[in-house]
Amino acid sequence: MATATATEPASSPPKRALITGITGQDGSYLTEFLLEKGYEVHGLIRRSSNFNTQRLNHLYIDPHNAQHARMRLHYADLTDASSLRRWVDTIAPDEVYNLAAQSHVAVSFETPDYTADVVATGALRLLEAVRAHIHTTGRHVRYYQAGSSEMYGSTPPPQSESTPFHPRSPYAASKVAAHWYTVNYREAYGLFACNGILFNHESPRRGENFVTRKITRAVGRIVVGLQKKLFLGNLKAQRDWGFAGDYLIPLFYHLCRAIVTGGRRGVVEAVDGWDSEPTKTRSPIVCFSGQFGPSYSLLWNPCTVGP
């Protein structure tokens, strides 16, 4: 007697994400998050004589092991439009996250042309690659542009999505340009493109030339006798510091414009509080233990990001 066998429905292919700046702090946390969601993640990296993938080493699987390697890296550059268009067409991503930038404010004064080429015009090149891909294939692609609180510049707090921009550095001005390029492509071409304005977010993966890592690294070196003094710049500066890993939830859903913790701490406070107990500090950046965690609330505002 013949028996009927139920046919299992074919599983749908995983969503594909394309990330620029994947080797940075935010890119590594976003990659972890997307892999946990079942995504196939592709990252664009610049060719260099030195490997700069240490933040991704724990996620790397040899691409020859195709069944398990869900993160892949490809050589490209935001200054090279042809490489961007080629990889967008080849990967055919469902989502594009533009996190890459020359993001050091002080360095942007030393290399203003390069900063503008990467941060501003680079975003325009990537938007155009996405637009052309959609026009050619008819596919639906979501685009996220990483903004920065530096775009507000001299505009006094409190700040929100409607606060006017007043950038005070080549980096900030370039981010403002990238922001408006994204708005223009959404309104002119109907792209699902949105901006996220992220305030300062830190973690153990932050570059060592940023003030938070300068402080925590110096504390460790001073404790073990490898360093005697810590030299800092503007001690009057205040920033809304948060944990980088927390910022990925609204970023992932493309629903954010401004992501903040709701408070500010000064550089002096960060230095003075280095030996405070983690439970007594609002910002984990001042904890001697070096533990950065989501010990505080994030505030973000949903907004319309589609056409």
mmCIF file of C-alpha atoms in Angstrom:
data_model
loop_
_atom_site.group_PDB
_atom_site.id
_atom_site.type_symbol
_atom_site.label_atom_id
_atom_site.label_comp_id
_atom_site.label_asym_id
_atom_site.label_seq_id
_atom_site.Cartn_x
_atom_site.Cartn_y
_atom_site.Cartn_z
ATOM 1 C CA MET A 1 0.000 0.000 0.000
ATOM 2 C CA ALA A 2 1.453 3.309 -1.081
ATOM 3 C CA THR A 3 1.863 6.016 1.542
ATOM 4 C CA ALA A 4 1.858 9.727 0.917
ATOM 5 C CA THR A 5 4.915 11.644 2.026
ATOM 6 C CA ALA A 6 4.564 15.243 3.066
ATOM 7 C CA THR A 7 6.938 17.534 1.243
ATOM 8 C CA GLU A 8 8.696 19.984 3.476
ATOM 9 C CA PRO A 9 8.549 23.536 2.159
ATOM 10 C CA ALA A 10 11.858 24.850 0.943
ATOM 11 C CA SER A 11 13.419 27.245 3.435
ATOM 12 C CA SER A 12 13.737 30.800 2.223
ATOM 13 C CA PRO A 13 17.284 32.066 1.617
ATOM 14 C CA PRO A 14 18.763 34.232 4.366
ATOM 15 C CA LYS A 15 18.632 37.975 4.034
ATOM 16 C CA ARG A 16 21.853 39.586 2.865
ATOM 17 C CA ALA A 17 23.369 42.686 4.424
ATOM 18 C CA LEU A 18 26.187 44.772 2.997
ATOM 19 C CA ILE A 19 28.206 46.762 5.538
ATOM 20 C CA THR A 20 30.840 49.401 4.883
ATOM 21 C CA GLY A 21 33.084 50.014 7.862
ATOM 22 C CA ILE A 22 32.591 46.425 8.992
ATOM 23 C CA THR A 23 36.006 46.287 10.672
ATOM 24 C CA GLY A 24 35.190 49.202 12.992
ATOM 25 C CA GLN A 25 33.557 49.216 16.404
ATOM 26 C CA ASP A 26 30.005 49.621 15.106
ATOM 27 C CA GLY A 27 30.515 47.306 12.157
ATOM 28 C CA SER A 28 31.674 44.441 14.347
ATOM 29 C CA TYR A 29 28.748 44.764 16.755
ATOM 30 C CA LEU A 30 26.277 45.050 13.876
ATOM 31 C CA THR A 31 27.784 41.969 12.233
ATOM 32 C CA GLU A 32 27.336 39.956 15.420
ATOM 33 C CA PHE A 33 23.745 41.139 15.699
ATOM 34 C CA LEU A 34 22.851 40.320 12.099
ATOM 35 C CA LEU A 35 24.493 36.893 12.211
ATOM 36 C CA GLU A 36 22.405 36.084 15.279
ATOM 37 C CA LYS A 37 19.358 37.101 13.240
ATOM 38 C CA GLY A 38 20.293 34.567 10.572
ATOM 39 C CA TYR A 39 21.632 37.057 8.014
ATOM 40 C CA GLU A 40 24.356 36.520 5.481
ATOM 41 C CA VAL A 41 26.735 39.429 6.039
ATOM 42 C CA HIS A 42 29.084 40.941 3.467
ATOM 43 C CA GLY A 43 31.599 43.594 4.415
ATOM 44 C CA LEU A 44 33.637 45.960 2.273
ATOM 45 C CA ILE A 45 37.200 46.538 3.435
ATOM 46 C CA ARG A 46 40.104 48.571 2.094
ATOM 47 C CA ARG A 47 43.270 46.901 0.873
ATOM 48 C CA SER A 48 46.064 47.399 3.385
ATOM 49 C CA SER A 49 49.459 45.888 4.071
ATOM 50 C CA ASN A 50 48.296 45.403 7.673
ATOM 51 C CA PHE A 51 45.308 43.303 8.632
ATOM 52 C CA ASN A 52 42.656 45.356 10.400
ATOM 53 C CA THR A 53 40.134 42.615 11.078
ATOM 54 C CA GLN A 54 40.863 41.934 14.746
ATOM 55 C CA ARG A 55 37.342 42.981 15.776
ATOM 56 C CA LEU A 56 35.940 40.281 13.475
ATOM 57 C CA ASN A 57 38.385 37.445 14.114
ATOM 58 C CA HIS A 58 36.006 35.646 16.473
ATOM 59 C CA LEU A 59 33.351 35.607 13.718
ATOM 60 C CA TYR A 60 35.550 34.600 10.804
ATOM 61 C CA ILE A 61 35.043 31.237 9.091
ATOM 62 C CA ASP A 62 37.014 30.302 5.991
ATOM 63 C CA PRO A 63 34.785 31.133 2.980
ATOM 64 C CA HIS A 64 35.717 27.777 1.443
ATOM 65 C CA ASN A 65 33.489 26.296 4.135
ATOM 66 C CA ALA A 66 30.466 27.674 2.342
ATOM 67 C CA GLN A 67 27.884 25.931 4.526
ATOM 68 C CA HIS A 68 29.054 27.709 7.670
ATOM 69 C CA ALA A 69 30.694 30.917 6.465
ATOM 70 C CA ARG A 70 27.928 33.508 6.641
ATOM 71 C CA MET A 71 30.281 36.503 6.847
ATOM 72 C CA ARG A 72 32.412 37.426 3.851
ATOM 73 C CA LEU A 73 34.792 40.294 3.227
ATOM 74 C CA HIS A 74 35.425 42.006 -0.109
ATOM 75 C CA TYR A 75 37.930 44.636 -1.190
ATOM 76 C CA ALA A 76 36.400 47.983 -2.113
ATOM 77 C CA ASP A 77 36.651 51.645 -1.205
ATOM 78 C CA LEU A 78 34.173 54.497 -0.831
ATOM 79 C CA THR A 79 36.447 56.557 -3.067
ATOM 80 C CA ASP A 80 36.034 54.019 -5.903
ATOM 81 C CA ALA A 81 32.551 54.122 -7.445
ATOM 82 C CA SER A 82 33.189 51.160 -9.764
ATOM 83 C CA SER A 83 33.991 48.791 -6.891
ATOM 84 C CA LEU A 84 30.888 49.877 -4.997
ATOM 85 C CA ARG A 85 28.598 49.293 -7.974
ATOM 86 C CA ARG A 86 30.237 45.942 -8.742
ATOM 87 C CA TRP A 87 29.781 44.564 -5.228
ATOM 88 C CA VAL A 88 26.243 45.887 -4.831
ATOM 89 C CA ASP A 89 25.296 44.092 -8.066
ATOM 90 C CA THR A 90 27.208 40.928 -7.166
ATOM 91 C CA ILE A 91 26.006 40.617 -3.570
ATOM 92 C CA ALA A 92 22.459 41.864 -4.277
ATOM 93 C CA PRO A 93 21.906 42.898 -0.653
ATOM 94 C CA ASP A 94 18.564 43.358 1.015
ATOM 95 C CA GLU A 95 20.031 45.968 3.345
ATOM 96 C CA VAL A 96 23.009 48.334 3.044
ATOM 97 C CA TYR A 97 24.607 49.916 6.105
ATOM 98 C CA ASN A 98 27.046 52.740 5.397
ATOM 99 C CA LEU A 99 29.136 52.939 8.570
ATOM 100 C CA ALA A 100 32.527 53.682 6.986
ATOM 101 C CA ALA A 101 34.144 57.059 7.587
ATOM 102 C CA GLN A 102 37.281 58.926 8.453
ATOM 103 C CA SER A 103 35.690 59.577 11.817
ATOM 104 C CA HIS A 104 38.352 61.340 13.849
ATOM 105 C CA VAL A 105 37.395 65.000 14.231
ATOM 106 C CA ALA A 106 40.923 66.313 14.791
ATOM 107 C CA VAL A 107 42.317 64.317 11.873
ATOM 108 C CA SER A 108 39.639 65.781 9.608
ATOM 109 C CA PHE A 109 41.286 69.189 9.990
ATOM 110 C CA GLU A 110 44.579 67.640 8.859
ATOM 111 C CA THR A 111 43.038 65.787 5.895
ATOM 112 C CA PRO A 112 39.901 67.744 4.928
ATOM 113 C CA ASP A 113 39.872 66.725 1.243
ATOM 114 C CA TYR A 114 40.185 63.042 2.050
ATOM 115 C CA THR A 115 37.583 63.268 4.800
ATOM 116 C CA ALA A 116 35.060 64.903 2.467
ATOM 117 C CA ASP A 117 35.825 62.404 -0.318
ATOM 118 C CA VAL A 118 35.183 59.408 1.938
ATOM 119 C CA VAL A 119 32.451 60.647 4.254
ATOM 120 C CA ALA A 120 30.387 62.914 1.970
ATOM 121 C CA THR A 121 31.075 61.915 -1.625
ATOM 122 C CA GLY A 122 31.600 58.299 -0.585
ATOM 123 C CA ALA A 123 28.037 58.185 0.710
ATOM 124 C CA LEU A 124 26.831 59.699 -2.566
ATOM 125 C CA ARG A 125 28.699 57.038 -4.559
ATOM 126 C CA LEU A 126 27.154 54.255 -2.492
ATOM 127 C CA LEU A 127 23.659 55.736 -2.773
ATOM 128 C CA GLU A 128 24.061 55.955 -6.530
ATOM 129 C CA ALA A 129 25.247 52.338 -6.679
ATOM 130 C CA VAL A 130 22.158 51.257 -4.728
ATOM 131 C CA ARG A 131 19.863 53.395 -6.890
ATOM 132 C CA ALA A 132 21.323 52.013 -10.114
ATOM 133 C CA HIS A 133 21.052 48.443 -8.812
ATOM 134 C CA ILE A 134 17.391 48.927 -7.916
ATOM 135 C CA HIS A 135 16.671 50.556 -11.274
ATOM 136 C CA THR A 136 18.316 47.668 -13.140
ATOM 137 C CA THR A 137 16.945 44.744 -11.125
ATOM 138 C CA GLY A 138 13.701 46.054 -9.668
ATOM 139 C CA ARG A 139 14.753 44.708 -6.264
ATOM 140 C CA HIS A 140 13.859 46.372 -2.951
ATOM 141 C CA VAL A 141 16.904 47.476 -0.966
ATOM 142 C CA ARG A 142 16.985 49.342 2.333
ATOM 143 C CA TYR A 143 19.771 51.846 2.945
ATOM 144 C CA TYR A 144 21.053 53.183 6.272
ATOM 145 C CA GLN A 145 23.368 56.181 6.576
ATOM 146 C CA ALA A 146 25.259 56.582 9.846
ATOM 147 C CA GLY A 147 25.173 60.178 11.023
ATOM 148 C CA SER A 148 26.872 61.754 14.015
ATOM 149 C CA SER A 149 26.043 64.109 16.852
ATOM 150 C CA GLU A 150 28.987 66.170 15.566
ATOM 151 C CA MET A 151 26.593 67.457 12.897
ATOM 152 C CA TYR A 152 24.904 69.604 15.550
ATOM 153 C CA GLY A 153 28.202 71.284 16.334
ATOM 154 C CA SER A 154 27.667 74.616 18.072
ATOM 155 C CA THR A 155 23.887 74.220 18.285
ATOM 156 C CA PRO A 156 23.144 74.210 22.043
ATOM 157 C CA PRO A 157 21.497 71.210 23.706
ATOM 158 C CA PRO A 158 18.993 69.714 24.102
ATOM 159 C CA GLN A 159 19.022 68.416 20.546
ATOM 160 C CA SER A 160 16.513 66.365 18.578
ATOM 161 C CA GLU A 161 15.767 65.311 15.017
ATOM 162 C CA SER A 162 14.474 68.824 14.253
ATOM 163 C CA THR A 163 17.476 70.673 15.692
ATOM 164 C CA PRO A 164 19.359 72.666 13.015
ATOM 165 C CA PHE A 165 22.815 71.434 12.078
ATOM 166 C CA HIS A 166 25.826 73.708 12.644
ATOM 167 C CA PRO A 167 28.917 71.557 11.971
ATOM 168 C CA ARG A 168 32.255 72.753 13.310
ATOM 169 C CA SER A 169 34.732 70.436 11.569
ATOM 170 C CA PRO A 170 35.353 68.975 8.099
ATOM 171 C CA TYR A 171 34.181 65.625 9.448
ATOM 172 C CA ALA A 172 30.932 67.065 10.768
ATOM 173 C CA ALA A 173 30.290 69.056 7.581
ATOM 174 C CA SER A 174 30.874 65.923 5.523
ATOM 175 C CA LYS A 175 28.400 63.980 7.666
ATOM 176 C CA VAL A 176 25.819 66.727 7.109
ATOM 177 C CA ALA A 177 26.335 66.409 3.351
ATOM 178 C CA ALA A 178 25.906 62.629 3.541
ATOM 179 C CA HIS A 179 22.733 63.149 5.576
ATOM 180 C CA TRP A 180 21.162 65.404 2.955
ATOM 181 C CA TYR A 181 22.314 63.173 0.086
ATOM 182 C CA THR A 182 20.348 60.389 1.761
ATOM 183 C CA VAL A 183 17.264 62.582 2.135
ATOM 184 C CA ASN A 184 17.563 63.654 -1.494
ATOM 185 C CA TYR A 185 17.765 60.088 -2.813
ATOM 186 C CA ARG A 186 14.757 59.101 -0.714
ATOM 187 C CA GLU A 187 12.678 61.990 -2.005
ATOM 188 C CA ALA A 188 13.929 62.055 -5.608
ATOM 189 C CA TYR A 189 14.064 58.316 -6.329
ATOM 190 C CA GLY A 190 11.787 56.765 -3.709
ATOM 191 C CA LEU A 191 14.586 54.793 -2.062
ATOM 192 C CA PHE A 192 14.008 53.274 1.350
ATOM 193 C CA ALA A 193 16.852 55.325 2.796
ATOM 194 C CA CYS A 194 17.186 56.702 6.303
ATOM 195 C CA ASN A 195 19.631 58.524 8.535
ATOM 196 C CA GLY A 196 20.604 57.624 12.074
ATOM 197 C CA ILE A 197 22.190 60.309 14.241
ATOM 198 C CA LEU A 198 24.266 58.480 16.804
ATOM 199 C CA PHE A 199 25.664 60.264 19.821
ATOM 200 C CA ASN A 200 28.965 59.117 21.329
ATOM 201 C CA HIS A 201 28.945 55.382 21.858
ATOM 202 C CA GLU A 202 31.865 53.508 23.324
ATOM 203 C CA SER A 203 33.076 49.990 24.017
ATOM 204 C CA PRO A 204 36.272 47.974 24.487
ATOM 205 C CA ARG A 205 36.425 47.894 20.679
ATOM 206 C CA ARG A 206 36.739 51.671 20.393
ATOM 207 C CA GLY A 207 39.927 52.872 18.689
ATOM 208 C CA GLU A 208 42.715 53.711 21.113
ATOM 209 C CA ASN A 209 43.070 57.265 19.769
ATOM 210 C CA PHE A 210 39.573 58.187 21.045
ATOM 211 C CA VAL A 211 39.330 59.836 24.451
ATOM 212 C CA THR A 212 37.426 57.071 26.236
ATOM 213 C CA ARG A 213 39.960 54.431 25.271
ATOM 214 C CA LYS A 214 42.803 56.849 25.982
ATOM 215 C CA ILE A 215 41.534 57.146 29.550
ATOM 216 C CA THR A 216 40.823 53.472 30.212
ATOM 217 C CA ARG A 217 44.041 52.358 28.552
ATOM 218 C CA ALA A 218 46.079 54.890 30.525
ATOM 219 C CA VAL A 219 44.455 53.778 33.785
ATOM 220 C CA GLY A 220 45.579 50.208 33.204
ATOM 221 C CA ARG A 221 49.084 51.266 32.243
ATOM 222 C CA ILE A 222 49.411 53.588 35.246
ATOM 223 C CA VAL A 223 48.236 50.872 37.639
ATOM 224 C CA VAL A 224 50.912 48.427 36.449
ATOM 225 C CA GLY A 225 53.604 51.103 36.299
ATOM 226 C CA LEU A 226 53.978 51.440 32.527
ATOM 227 C CA GLN A 227 52.820 55.056 32.405
ATOM 228 C CA LYS A 228 52.879 58.026 34.779
ATOM 229 C CA LYS A 229 50.773 60.732 33.132
ATOM 230 C CA LEU A 230 47.737 61.024 30.883
ATOM 231 C CA PHE A 231 47.639 63.936 28.433
ATOM 232 C CA LEU A 232 44.206 65.074 27.233
ATOM 233 C CA GLY A 233 42.903 67.976 25.187
ATOM 234 C CA ASN A 234 39.712 69.876 26.056
ATOM 235 C CA LEU A 235 38.781 68.935 29.625
ATOM 236 C CA LYS A 236 35.620 71.061 29.483
ATOM 237 C CA ALA A 237 34.039 68.958 26.735
ATOM 238 C CA GLN A 238 30.846 67.092 27.592
ATOM 239 C CA ARG A 239 29.375 64.189 25.689
ATOM 240 C CA ASP A 240 26.368 61.875 25.846
ATOM 241 C CA TRP A 241 28.253 58.592 26.135
ATOM 242 C CA GLY A 242 26.576 55.227 25.655
ATOM 243 C CA PHE A 243 27.457 51.601 24.989
ATOM 244 C CA ALA A 244 27.941 50.872 21.282
ATOM 245 C CA GLY A 245 26.222 47.486 21.442
ATOM 246 C CA ASP A 246 22.969 49.089 22.593
ATOM 247 C CA TYR A 247 22.761 51.351 19.569
ATOM 248 C CA LEU A 248 22.272 48.512 17.099
ATOM 249 C CA ILE A 249 18.655 47.655 17.908
ATOM 250 C CA PRO A 250 17.097 50.859 16.529
ATOM 251 C CA LEU A 251 19.750 50.970 13.826
ATOM 252 C CA PHE A 252 18.772 47.493 12.643
ATOM 253 C CA TYR A 253 15.105 48.375 12.364
ATOM 254 C CA HIS A 254 15.875 51.562 10.435
ATOM 255 C CA LEU A 255 13.628 53.492 12.762
ATOM 256 C CA CYS A 256 16.010 55.903 14.388
ATOM 257 C CA ARG A 257 17.071 59.439 13.762
ATOM 258 C CA ALA A 258 18.709 60.242 17.087
ATOM 259 C CA ILE A 259 20.093 57.669 19.512
ATOM 260 C CA VAL A 260 21.161 58.963 22.913
ATOM 261 C CA THR A 261 21.367 57.937 26.563
ATOM 262 C CA GLY A 262 19.648 61.065 27.822
ATOM 263 C CA GLY A 263 22.535 62.490 29.824
ATOM 264 C CA ARG A 264 25.979 64.046 29.542
ATOM 265 C CA ARG A 265 29.298 63.461 31.266
ATOM 266 C CA GLY A 266 32.385 65.613 31.143
ATOM 267 C CA VAL A 267 35.880 64.454 30.289
ATOM 268 C CA VAL A 268 36.981 65.488 33.789
ATOM 269 C CA GLU A 269 34.264 63.308 35.306
ATOM 270 C CA ALA A 270 35.467 60.364 33.263
ATOM 271 C CA VAL A 271 38.996 60.790 34.568
ATOM 272 C CA ASP A 272 38.002 61.530 38.176
ATOM 273 C CA GLY A 273 35.644 58.575 38.308
ATOM 274 C CA TRP A 274 37.946 55.908 36.936
ATOM 275 C CA ASP A 275 38.122 54.117 40.285
ATOM 276 C CA SER A 276 34.390 54.270 41.008
ATOM 277 C CA GLU A 277 32.404 51.095 41.436
ATOM 278 C CA PRO A 278 30.429 50.166 38.280
ATOM 279 C CA THR A 279 27.119 50.163 40.165
ATOM 280 C CA LYS A 280 27.647 53.749 41.315
ATOM 281 C CA THR A 281 28.377 55.264 37.912
ATOM 282 C CA ARG A 282 25.829 56.178 35.307
ATOM 283 C CA SER A 283 28.216 55.849 32.415
ATOM 284 C CA PRO A 284 30.257 52.650 32.215
ATOM 285 C CA ILE A 285 33.082 54.594 30.629
ATOM 286 C CA VAL A 286 34.366 55.606 34.070
ATOM 287 C CA CYS A 287 34.438 52.139 35.586
ATOM 288 C CA PHE A 288 37.883 50.927 36.568
ATOM 289 C CA SER A 289 36.769 47.371 35.863
ATOM 290 C CA GLY A 290 36.545 48.246 32.165
ATOM 291 C CA GLN A 291 33.137 46.614 31.854
ATOM 292 C CA PHE A 292 31.014 48.382 29.264
ATOM 293 C CA GLY A 293 27.421 47.233 29.466
ATOM 294 C CA PRO A 294 23.815 48.326 28.957
ATOM 295 C CA SER A 295 23.348 49.604 32.506
ATOM 296 C CA TYR A 296 21.232 52.564 31.496
ATOM 297 C CA SER A 297 18.310 53.370 29.207
ATOM 298 C CA LEU A 298 18.520 54.449 25.612
ATOM 299 C CA LEU A 299 16.061 56.857 24.080
ATOM 300 C CA TRP A 300 15.204 56.770 20.421
ATOM 301 C CA ASN A 301 12.396 58.202 18.370
ATOM 302 C CA PRO A 302 10.657 56.283 15.574
ATOM 303 C CA CYS A 303 10.346 58.167 12.321
ATOM 304 C CA THR A 304 9.148 57.610 8.797
ATOM 305 C CA VAL A 305 12.098 56.342 6.824
ATOM 306 C CA GLY A 306 10.507 54.989 3.658
ATOM 307 C CA PRO A 307 9.343 56.966 0.662
#
